[in-house]
XYZ file of C-alpha atoms in Angstrom:
467
model
C 55.560 83.735 74.488
C 53.833 84.412 77.851
C 52.744 81.396 80.009
C 49.037 80.425 80.066
C 47.129 81.658 83.137
C 44.389 79.486 84.348
C 40.880 80.986 84.299
C 39.939 82.056 87.931
C 36.663 80.833 89.557
C 33.814 83.102 89.177
C 33.811 83.958 92.857
C 37.524 85.061 92.578
C 37.023 87.476 89.722
C 36.062 90.354 91.983
C 39.210 89.890 93.888
C 41.360 90.354 90.628
C 43.165 93.800 90.150
C 41.918 95.677 87.282
C 44.084 96.599 84.239
C 44.052 100.170 85.369
C 45.240 99.127 88.859
C 48.092 96.615 88.674
C 48.788 94.060 91.563
C 50.756 95.598 94.442
C 53.473 92.988 93.859
C 53.994 94.052 90.253
C 54.296 97.707 91.305
C 56.451 97.082 94.302
C 59.253 95.352 92.785
C 60.081 97.888 90.116
C 59.631 100.624 92.753
C 62.103 98.721 95.101
C 64.432 98.386 92.181
C 64.490 102.167 91.415
C 64.904 102.814 95.228
C 67.923 100.515 95.143
C 69.336 102.354 92.275
C 68.721 105.707 93.947
C 70.588 104.476 97.114
C 73.543 103.301 94.956
C 73.694 106.653 93.291
C 73.860 108.382 96.648
C 76.641 106.098 97.658
C 78.503 106.939 94.258
C 77.947 110.643 94.653
C 79.374 110.420 98.237
C 82.506 108.684 97.095
C 83.033 111.165 94.288
C 82.620 114.255 96.496
C 84.659 112.702 99.140
C 87.411 112.143 96.530
C 87.048 115.854 95.366
C 87.181 117.445 98.775
C 89.660 115.053 100.522
C 92.180 114.756 97.631
C 91.601 117.263 94.808
C 90.228 120.452 96.157
C 92.441 123.592 95.744
C 94.657 121.914 93.313
C 96.014 123.969 90.296
C 93.806 124.204 87.260
C 95.895 123.269 84.361
C 96.273 121.027 81.249
C 92.985 119.520 79.742
C 90.891 120.414 82.860
C 91.813 124.023 82.249
C 90.836 123.735 78.676
C 87.383 122.143 79.357
C 86.696 124.656 82.176
C 87.635 127.833 80.460
C 86.017 126.668 77.069
C 82.742 126.048 78.897
C 82.736 129.600 80.404
C 83.765 131.082 77.016
C 80.917 129.227 75.267
C 78.436 130.396 77.963
C 79.588 134.097 77.421
C 78.780 133.576 73.694
C 82.553 134.022 72.746
C 82.722 130.934 70.498
C 85.443 128.298 70.701
C 88.969 129.928 70.924
C 92.071 128.380 72.327
C 91.750 129.212 76.074
C 95.551 128.815 76.722
C 96.379 131.397 73.991
C 93.542 133.783 75.275
C 94.938 133.598 78.853
C 98.579 133.886 78.031
C 98.636 136.536 75.226
C 95.071 137.824 74.957
C 94.903 136.664 71.271
C 91.697 135.154 70.084
C 92.780 132.056 68.058
C 90.089 129.680 66.733
C 90.655 126.111 68.179
C 89.163 122.680 68.367
C 91.700 120.805 70.340
C 88.963 118.695 71.851
C 85.444 117.823 70.712
C 82.895 119.993 72.289
C 80.502 117.891 74.257
C 82.395 118.089 77.688
C 82.576 121.759 77.695
C 79.031 122.258 76.304
C 77.839 120.198 79.437
C 79.989 122.260 81.696
C 78.422 125.344 80.230
C 75.138 124.402 81.746
C 76.258 125.576 85.248
C 78.112 128.298 83.749
C 74.926 129.716 82.272
C 73.436 129.472 85.752
C 76.218 131.569 87.198
C 78.386 128.733 88.555
C 81.479 129.577 86.546
C 84.142 128.458 89.061
C 86.286 125.352 88.741
C 84.827 123.759 91.895
C 81.388 124.203 90.330
C 82.421 122.427 87.294
C 84.102 119.700 89.312
C 80.899 119.077 91.350
C 78.813 119.025 88.013
C 81.205 116.549 86.665
C 80.709 114.339 89.670
C 76.909 114.559 88.917
C 77.550 113.388 85.353
C 79.425 110.542 86.794
C 76.350 109.634 88.840
C 74.328 109.717 85.621
C 76.510 107.076 84.253
C 75.707 104.847 87.304
C 71.954 105.134 86.431
C 72.464 104.188 82.759
C 74.694 101.285 83.779
C 71.888 100.014 86.089
C 69.456 100.319 83.174
C 71.804 98.643 80.704
C 72.479 95.748 83.211
C 68.635 95.130 83.696
C 68.114 95.121 79.886
C 71.004 92.679 79.325
C 70.478 90.130 82.142
C 67.695 91.285 84.556
C 67.190 93.473 87.582
C 69.796 91.711 89.772
C 72.458 92.342 87.196
C 71.490 96.036 86.880
C 71.773 96.647 90.593
C 75.037 94.733 90.759
C 76.477 96.690 87.916
C 75.254 99.933 89.482
C 77.066 98.969 92.746
C 80.273 98.320 90.977
C 80.068 101.558 89.027
C 79.473 103.432 92.166
C 82.617 102.144 93.963
C 85.074 101.041 91.320
C 87.865 103.786 90.867
C 87.928 103.361 87.133
C 84.417 104.873 86.885
C 85.092 107.815 89.036
C 88.703 108.885 89.238
C 88.209 111.154 86.190
C 85.067 112.930 87.453
C 86.552 115.597 89.943
C 89.463 116.105 87.627
C 87.104 117.560 84.877
C 88.220 115.386 81.956
C 86.345 114.377 78.775
C 86.637 110.657 80.099
C 83.414 111.430 82.312
C 81.580 112.353 79.194
C 83.003 109.316 77.353
C 81.820 106.978 80.090
C 78.372 108.560 80.000
C 77.846 108.358 76.211
C 79.468 105.085 75.873
C 76.858 103.546 78.411
C 74.129 105.392 76.390
C 75.315 103.780 73.187
C 75.482 100.227 74.764
C 71.930 100.721 75.992
C 70.678 102.047 72.587
C 72.373 99.070 70.910
C 70.573 96.557 73.047
C 67.341 98.530 72.510
C 67.898 98.371 68.744
C 68.814 94.589 68.847
C 65.575 93.970 70.617
C 63.100 96.047 68.461
C 64.795 96.708 65.153
C 62.631 99.820 64.424
C 63.417 103.180 62.811
C 62.868 104.955 66.120
C 65.590 102.744 67.770
C 67.955 103.260 64.615
C 67.570 106.981 65.084
C 68.240 106.713 68.901
C 71.262 104.582 68.124
C 72.478 107.275 65.701
C 71.993 109.896 68.201
C 74.075 108.043 70.731
C 76.761 107.644 68.189
C 76.856 111.411 67.631
C 77.171 112.042 71.314
C 80.015 109.609 71.568
C 81.852 111.252 68.751
C 81.300 114.773 70.185
C 82.808 113.389 73.491
C 85.830 111.640 72.264
C 86.758 111.937 68.480
C 88.453 108.506 68.437
C 85.198 106.906 69.365
C 83.872 107.761 65.777
C 85.324 104.314 65.010
C 82.320 102.886 66.756
C 80.282 103.586 63.482
C 82.248 100.880 61.888
C 82.759 98.510 64.874
C 79.313 98.692 66.239
C 76.459 100.530 64.329
C 77.130 99.195 60.823
C 77.495 95.518 61.828
C 74.598 95.726 64.400
C 72.171 96.987 61.751
C 73.534 94.947 58.735
C 73.582 91.748 60.576
C 70.061 91.959 61.903
C 68.523 88.558 61.463
C 65.105 88.097 60.167
C 64.992 91.754 58.746
C 64.803 92.083 54.858
C 67.838 93.668 53.384
C 65.881 96.586 52.106
C 64.682 97.343 55.555
C 68.292 96.946 56.955
C 69.393 99.606 54.428
C 66.715 101.870 55.590
C 67.502 101.417 59.261
C 71.192 102.063 58.555
C 70.221 105.252 56.674
C 68.194 106.515 59.582
C 70.844 105.886 62.059
C 73.560 107.541 59.791
C 71.258 110.532 58.859
C 70.382 111.101 62.596
C 74.179 111.033 63.574
C 75.182 113.420 60.718
C 72.495 115.857 61.602
C 73.384 115.935 65.335
C 77.296 116.558 64.552
C 76.578 118.855 61.485
C 76.487 122.093 63.454
C 79.855 121.344 65.014
C 81.519 120.281 61.796
C 80.123 123.145 59.878
C 81.254 125.549 62.468
C 84.769 124.083 62.077
C 84.873 124.061 58.326
C 83.973 127.769 58.320
C 86.846 129.013 60.617
C 89.996 126.863 59.842
C 92.201 127.197 56.744
C 92.487 123.265 56.455
C 89.434 121.008 56.662
C 88.740 120.035 60.242
C 85.829 118.046 61.358
C 85.553 116.800 65.032
C 88.986 118.014 66.389
C 92.197 119.698 65.635
C 93.919 117.519 68.171
C 94.935 114.461 66.326
C 98.267 116.027 64.947
C 99.556 117.134 68.237
C 98.562 113.891 69.861
C 100.542 111.932 67.200
C 103.430 114.292 67.503
C 104.037 113.500 71.135
C 103.873 109.661 70.517
C 105.859 108.911 67.457
C 109.588 109.422 68.171
C 112.538 107.643 69.527
C 111.489 108.383 73.165
C 108.223 106.290 72.711
C 109.425 103.703 70.371
C 111.724 102.091 73.010
C 113.164 102.490 76.477
C 111.351 103.755 79.486
C 108.424 105.506 77.760
C 107.800 102.695 75.228
C 104.164 102.905 74.211
C 103.559 106.254 76.128
C 104.052 109.896 75.104
C 106.847 112.455 75.450
C 107.443 116.099 74.899
C 110.933 115.171 73.474
C 108.974 114.302 70.353
C 107.759 117.752 69.776
C 110.973 119.394 70.882
C 112.734 117.731 68.017
C 110.512 119.273 65.441
C 110.682 122.688 63.876
C 108.315 125.358 65.114
C 104.760 124.561 63.770
C 102.350 127.158 62.263
C 100.271 129.212 64.569
C 96.893 128.716 62.803
C 95.487 125.424 64.445
C 94.512 123.508 61.338
C 97.698 124.203 59.677
C 99.523 123.096 62.799
C 97.307 119.996 63.033
C 98.468 119.141 59.325
C 102.107 119.829 60.271
C 102.229 117.648 63.210
C 100.320 114.847 61.366
C 102.858 114.806 58.388
C 105.845 114.686 60.760
C 104.359 111.794 62.697
C 103.354 109.872 59.399
C 107.030 110.262 58.254
C 108.285 108.908 61.445
C 105.999 106.038 61.288
C 107.088 105.093 57.731
C 110.673 105.264 58.676
C 110.291 103.149 61.797
C 107.529 100.713 60.748
C 109.559 97.682 62.014
C 109.000 99.013 65.576
C 105.080 99.281 65.247
C 104.321 95.728 66.579
C 106.309 96.255 69.706
C 104.985 99.891 70.177
C 101.385 98.657 69.691
C 101.657 95.887 72.180
C 103.041 98.214 74.894
C 100.321 100.719 74.174
C 97.633 98.064 74.630
C 99.365 96.712 77.609
C 99.409 100.337 79.257
C 95.770 100.946 78.425
C 94.610 97.538 80.032
C 96.970 97.489 82.936
C 99.293 94.544 81.903
C 102.478 96.415 80.825
C 104.523 98.151 83.415
C 101.323 98.807 85.500
C 102.997 100.339 88.587
C 105.087 102.590 86.305
C 101.860 103.607 84.513
C 100.205 104.561 87.637
C 103.144 106.727 88.570
C 102.954 108.397 85.145
C 99.222 109.095 85.726
C 100.060 111.453 88.548
C 101.093 114.093 85.859
C 97.114 114.326 85.507
C 96.856 114.789 89.249
C 95.588 111.221 90.022
C 96.490 110.260 93.495
C 98.931 107.316 93.392
C 97.179 105.357 96.174
C 93.777 105.445 94.391
C 95.274 104.688 90.995
C 96.870 101.497 92.638
C 93.648 100.392 94.078
C 91.982 101.140 90.663
C 94.639 98.936 88.934
C 94.126 95.997 91.266
C 90.458 96.269 91.059
C 90.772 96.355 87.254
C 92.612 93.051 87.105
C 89.849 91.362 89.247
C 87.107 92.736 87.074
C 88.801 91.885 83.884
C 88.997 88.169 84.952
C 85.396 88.225 86.006
C 84.315 89.963 82.790
C 85.619 86.982 80.782
C 83.095 84.695 82.829
C 80.366 87.324 81.720
C 81.180 86.815 77.995
C 80.885 83.039 78.550
C 77.598 83.459 80.308
C 76.142 85.694 77.672
C 77.371 83.565 74.829
C 75.768 80.499 76.432
C 72.462 82.533 76.780
C 72.601 83.619 73.108
C 72.528 87.177 74.206
C 74.115 89.633 71.749
C 77.746 90.472 72.743
C 78.683 93.099 70.191
C 77.307 96.046 72.061
C 79.447 95.284 75.047
C 82.640 94.300 73.071
C 82.524 96.986 70.562
C 83.713 99.834 72.876
C 86.705 97.796 74.255
C 87.667 96.934 70.737
C 87.394 100.525 69.560
C 89.428 101.813 72.537
C 92.092 99.144 71.751
C 92.413 100.156 68.034
C 92.471 103.903 69.056
C 95.225 103.120 71.598
C 97.327 101.251 69.033
C 97.149 104.482 66.859
C 98.079 107.031 69.450
C 99.314 105.902 72.841
C 98.532 103.875 75.935
C 97.357 105.262 79.192
C 94.977 104.575 82.013
C 92.439 107.194 81.121
C 91.965 106.035 77.576
C 90.419 102.993 79.071
C 87.859 104.992 80.786
C 85.158 104.792 77.943
C 85.426 100.927 77.999
C 85.050 100.725 81.858
C 81.225 100.371 81.636
C 81.533 97.398 79.390
C 83.960 95.794 81.750
C 81.602 96.510 84.702
C 78.525 95.120 82.985
C 80.294 91.860 81.968
C 81.524 91.355 85.398
C 78.088 92.080 86.862
C 76.579 89.470 84.550
C 79.289 86.813 85.743
C 78.538 87.733 89.352
C 74.886 87.573 89.274
C 75.017 84.177 87.252
C 77.326 82.599 89.797
C 75.174 83.910 92.673
C 72.092 82.453 91.044
C 73.779 79.076 90.572
C 74.854 79.167 94.254
C 71.528 80.147 95.491
C 69.775 77.298 93.602
C 71.318 74.331 95.680
C 70.834 76.487 98.757
C 67.092 77.025 98.240
C 66.720 73.364 97.522
C 68.297 72.251 100.638
C 66.516 74.739 102.658
C 63.195 73.471 101.092
C 64.355 69.821 101.718
C 64.962 70.649 105.330
C 61.674 72.480 105.804
C 59.719 69.668 104.254
C 61.509 67.102 106.345
C 60.560 69.032 109.435
C 57.070 69.486 108.429
C 56.653 65.808 107.680
C 58.099 64.755 111.052
C 55.937 67.089 112.934
C 52.980 65.723 111.279
C 53.926 62.163 112.410
C 55.399 63.056 115.791
C 53.182 65.366 117.918
C 55.929 65.851 120.460
C 58.487 67.202 117.655
C 59.068 70.746 118.253
C 57.961 73.246 115.531
């Protein structure tokens, strides 16, 4: 409910701004806010490009970065979605969906414009990272006001957890971008609860799934609870809102799912990568010892040769992993705890940052990122307390960390799996920081007002008092 505005005197009416021409103060503040976001984005882009050219430029293109890079160029050339490794090594065209398509589809944009080199994709990935800063700012403003938006954007610009993956050309960049989007869409739905907002939420869910397959769990962790628990909304309308969100999401992912169902022997939907991921994470090497909770090629080397067709290979690896899990279920609690600890930086953190160098992450930057993470995690707990006291919905911010934790328990623990949850940590930390700053600024303003009033009163009674 807006506060009442006293009616102005008749002589002042002419001085009031018209509805078509808002007061300068009302225009200036949003403009200054956007200028602040733009300045922060420039800072974030500078950090990412410095990281790229100082640490990563001219490094070998291998592993997942090679996959995303080559898949983007193949897609831009109209060659579909083959296995780029197989095509490069043997020249054979083998249908593949090791990773969901969104990362390579986005990288195909510069490829279509003629920028097909790996450096071009690295720079474009940095620009996607800057896009995440913008969405973080908008989400922070929607959650707790403009100051929180700027604070969150500032953290997102400089915190290594938000940019370490960008110049590497990894799907974590797309995961971060889409997860900020779904957080923003969730708060928009919580505010308005309309069918357009439900459709927007469903579209964000589809983007998240097409970026990282394991994030499909957000359908159950975030979207269904958010819609079905909407207070003050009749159950029939809730069902309609949920149907709209689901239909929008299904329509958005249907082309990729249909494409996969048409080209593999076994049913595959978002990715053929689950089996190979499970195969390298469920064996003696990862259930105890130095690599507890991580992954090891020893797991695959102990298995017979898999089929060449990618869906059959996926099924083969999945069954091998399920068999091992059943035979060693007593180790699952310890393995799950180690995986969670690795992902959130509390189990052998210095060993984990050394293991991360296999993905070309500089050791020094990973260590800085780990220490910064610990600080943000503690501060983020304060953000949870602040939002709870304000009765602000917490589910949109907690859903992604919960989902990533569940996925980590299923597969393995590693630093980059946490990437999609970094925006939630950043936003919660920003809420706590701005709330603390507001509490500190209140007494300071009161003291400044008291001193000013005291000086004014003395100057009124003592003509010789300096003003």
